[in-house]
Amino acid sequence: MVQAERVSKRFGHVEVLKGLDLEVARREVLCVIGPSGSGKSTFLRCVNHLEQIDSGRLWVDGELVGYRQKGDRIYELKESEIAAQRRDIGMVFQRFNLFPHMTATQNVMEAPCRVKGLSRRESERQAREQLERVGLAHKADNYPVQLSGGQQQRVAIARALAMEPKLMLFDEPTSALDPELVGEVLDVMKQLALDGMTMIVVTHEMGFAREVGDTLVFMDDGAVVESGPPTEVIAHPQHERTQSFLSKVL
């Protein structure tokens, strides 16, 4: 589903991604851990072309992300073509970014209505289905200010799912939540994994990575240091840098 080949990204003189190679199979849950500044979030943003890579190649479901290749040269796609690619990639951020003047249902139905051109009746029906899927049918007509942080994040997940993506990206989706609200968001993500959704999850929730992840990647300084089955990487890290990191977070 996702293939990254020698992906590099700079911000000024700082090289944030240094020739990254990664693969994510269809229906796989890839969990990415690592210290702040290691390039985890930047990689996610490159996957849906919110950030342009400086070199290398990124494919999602066999399509080059953000570019078209002709011969040995590549050309950036038009913004409308990039937007069309993003429809298949759902992304959930640390912050919920809900529209405060819209109810939960209106937040979820907005993109299908505007981007896919669904009727308001059909987009509302689908929005309520997605809210039920994340356990919030009873909050469908509430505004964000009336919801807890965990509930708002679940609305954000429902909003991403409403576009029927083939890939979901999660950028530390529980890091902004109070500890007692983390579980309700992780439960929704676990169910998505059981439903066969392909997911890349940047997280510090090691229990989730161990239980749900198919592959665990440890990143540091813009590169993949170690990867493998989560239980193996967590219990028997091979690299000294991985050992040092895990000793501080477990």
XYZ file of C-alpha atoms in Angstrom:
250
model
C 0.000 0.000 0.000
C 2.855 2.411 0.855
C 6.393 2.318 -0.438
C 9.023 4.905 0.448
C 12.297 4.693 -1.437
C 15.286 6.833 -0.336
C 12.966 9.646 0.786
C 14.762 12.807 1.882
C 13.350 16.078 3.186
C 15.076 19.300 4.253
C 13.860 22.378 6.051
C 16.526 24.933 5.233
C 19.863 23.461 6.249
C 18.276 20.796 8.456
C 17.881 17.363 6.872
C 14.788 15.927 8.561
C 14.487 12.713 6.530
C 17.672 11.033 5.371
C 17.049 8.538 2.603
C 14.144 6.772 4.301
C 13.090 3.320 3.066
C 9.774 1.892 4.316
C 7.048 -0.434 3.115
C 3.529 -0.919 4.444
C 1.500 -3.850 3.159
C -2.230 -3.682 2.524
C -4.228 -4.174 5.770
C -1.035 -3.744 7.823
C -0.736 -1.523 10.907
C 2.681 0.125 11.019
C 3.508 1.859 14.296
C 6.294 4.445 14.318
C 8.055 5.474 17.520
C 11.017 7.677 18.265
C 12.103 10.883 20.015
C 10.783 14.333 19.122
C 12.495 15.691 16.039
C 13.240 12.278 14.570
C 11.149 12.925 11.443
C 8.075 10.815 12.280
C 5.439 13.491 11.672
C 7.280 14.863 8.656
C 7.202 11.426 7.060
C 3.430 11.194 7.567
C 2.957 14.622 5.994
C 5.046 13.540 3.017
C 2.856 10.470 2.480
C -0.101 12.683 1.540
C 2.059 15.455 0.048
C 1.387 18.031 2.732
C 5.173 18.317 2.554
C 7.094 17.925 -0.680
C 9.989 15.496 -0.580
C 13.350 16.724 -1.877
C 14.496 13.401 -3.302
C 13.442 9.781 -3.490
C 10.045 8.330 -4.351
C 6.807 7.711 -2.453
C 4.005 5.500 -3.732
C 0.534 4.882 -2.269
C -1.360 1.973 -3.790
C 0.987 1.976 -6.786
C 0.610 5.697 -7.541
C 3.522 8.112 -7.205
C 2.480 10.655 -4.548
C 2.392 14.252 -5.745
C 4.260 13.633 -8.978
C 4.074 12.072 -12.436
C 7.061 10.326 -13.967
C 7.871 10.667 -17.674
C 11.013 8.851 -18.689
C 13.734 9.661 -16.175
C 12.136 12.908 -15.008
C 9.305 13.619 -12.600
C 6.863 16.520 -12.641
C 4.717 17.777 -9.788
C 1.011 17.219 -10.228
C -1.485 20.062 -10.383
C -3.072 20.997 -7.063
C -6.386 19.500 -8.191
C -4.658 16.189 -8.987
C -2.884 16.186 -5.617
C -6.209 16.880 -3.882
C -7.731 13.906 -5.725
C -4.943 11.662 -4.377
C -5.528 12.928 -0.835
C -9.158 11.792 -0.960
C -7.903 8.230 -0.541
C -5.686 9.076 2.460
C -7.294 9.928 5.786
C -5.226 11.819 8.352
C -5.843 12.389 12.049
C -3.689 14.981 13.789
C -2.732 15.603 17.411
C -5.219 18.473 17.518
C -8.774 17.810 16.450
C -9.220 20.878 14.181
C -13.008 20.606 14.196
C -15.114 23.500 12.947
C -16.441 25.015 16.204
C -19.617 26.402 14.604
C -20.653 22.985 13.250
C -22.164 20.001 15.043
C -20.369 16.653 15.047
C -22.541 15.512 12.140
C -21.904 18.678 10.148
C -18.140 18.347 10.698
C -18.173 14.783 9.367
C -20.446 15.455 6.383
C -18.646 18.589 5.166
C -15.921 16.935 3.043
C -18.125 14.283 1.357
C -20.617 17.019 0.547
C -18.112 19.552 -0.816
C -15.371 17.311 -2.222
C -17.311 14.253 -3.413
C -20.425 16.181 -4.353
C -22.806 14.013 -2.329
C -26.226 15.424 -1.567
C -26.661 16.833 1.925
C -29.165 14.096 2.716
C -26.756 11.303 1.702
C -23.699 12.893 3.312
C -25.643 13.366 6.556
C -26.747 9.720 6.489
C -23.163 8.561 6.000
C -21.892 10.982 8.659
C -24.267 9.556 11.237
C -23.146 6.038 10.292
C -19.512 6.984 10.869
C -20.325 8.632 14.197
C -22.063 5.436 15.240
C -18.969 3.505 14.131
C -16.812 5.523 16.575
C -19.390 5.256 19.368
C -20.777 8.784 19.152
C -24.254 8.376 17.680
C -25.649 9.991 20.835
C -23.460 13.079 20.322
C -24.278 13.598 16.643
C -25.968 16.973 17.199
C -23.492 18.322 19.748
C -20.991 21.078 19.020
C -17.256 20.547 19.687
C -17.348 22.714 22.815
C -19.882 20.249 24.254
C -17.569 17.270 23.702
C -14.592 15.965 25.670
C -11.184 15.833 24.023
C -11.541 12.111 23.424
C -14.945 12.594 21.828
C -13.622 15.378 19.604
C -10.784 13.143 18.430
C -13.279 10.390 17.642
C -15.277 12.891 15.574
C -12.024 13.712 13.750
C -11.538 9.999 13.032
C -15.126 9.726 11.782
C -14.509 12.761 9.563
C -11.489 11.054 7.982
C -13.394 7.777 7.538
C -16.287 9.570 5.822
C -14.106 9.952 2.716
C -13.747 6.130 2.578
C -9.928 6.199 2.532
C -7.750 3.237 1.588
C -5.059 4.408 4.048
C -5.269 6.108 7.466
C -2.449 8.182 8.963
C -2.442 8.954 12.691
C -0.022 11.564 14.041
C 0.130 10.962 17.804
C -3.681 11.066 18.030
C -3.772 10.694 21.829
C -0.933 13.024 22.829
C -3.234 16.006 23.466
C -5.708 14.005 25.577
C -6.066 13.622 29.321
C -4.885 10.134 30.327
C -8.374 8.834 31.132
C -9.592 9.708 27.617
C -6.825 7.922 25.716
C -8.445 4.491 25.870
C -11.630 5.454 24.051
C -9.648 6.708 21.048
C -7.329 3.691 20.995
C -10.356 1.366 21.118
C -11.696 2.951 17.920
C -8.290 2.536 16.259
C -8.118 -1.108 17.355
C -11.485 -1.746 15.718
C -10.287 -0.099 12.509
C -7.329 -2.474 12.498
C -9.666 -5.444 12.985
C -11.757 -4.158 10.070
C -8.653 -4.365 7.863
C -7.788 -0.680 7.505
C -4.199 -0.021 6.439
C -2.734 2.350 9.038
C 0.475 4.210 9.826
C 0.410 5.316 13.446
C 2.961 7.650 15.010
C 2.514 6.981 18.709
C 4.028 6.836 22.186
C 1.388 4.316 23.289
C 3.607 1.257 23.540
C 0.765 -1.002 24.702
C -1.194 -0.156 21.553
C 1.871 -0.749 19.366
C 2.480 -4.124 20.999
C -1.152 -5.255 20.776
C -2.294 -3.872 17.429
C 0.812 -3.189 15.343
C 2.045 -5.647 12.739
C 5.367 -3.833 12.418
C 7.125 -1.413 14.759
C 9.619 1.100 13.386
C 11.979 3.092 15.579
C 13.137 6.331 13.957
C 15.924 8.622 15.078
C 17.602 11.555 13.372
C 15.605 11.171 10.167
C 16.312 7.482 9.595
C 14.894 4.064 10.417
C 17.127 2.628 13.128
C 15.263 -0.604 13.768
C 12.088 -2.349 12.659
C 10.362 -5.658 13.218
C 7.453 -7.314 15.036
C 6.458 -5.030 17.940
C 6.891 -7.684 20.636
C 10.407 -8.419 19.411
C 11.512 -4.803 19.067
C 10.096 -3.842 22.461
C 11.320 -6.907 24.357
C 14.646 -7.402 22.583
C 15.806 -4.200 20.862
C 18.995 -4.832 18.899
C 20.257 -1.290 18.447
C 21.767 0.661 21.340
C 19.763 3.788 20.427
C 16.517 1.796 20.482
C 17.443 0.315 23.854
C 18.122 3.764 25.275
C 14.812 5.171 24.005
C 12.703 2.269 25.213
C 14.333 2.328 28.652
C 12.913 5.837 29.084
C 9.377 5.242 27.797
C 8.518 1.793 29.151
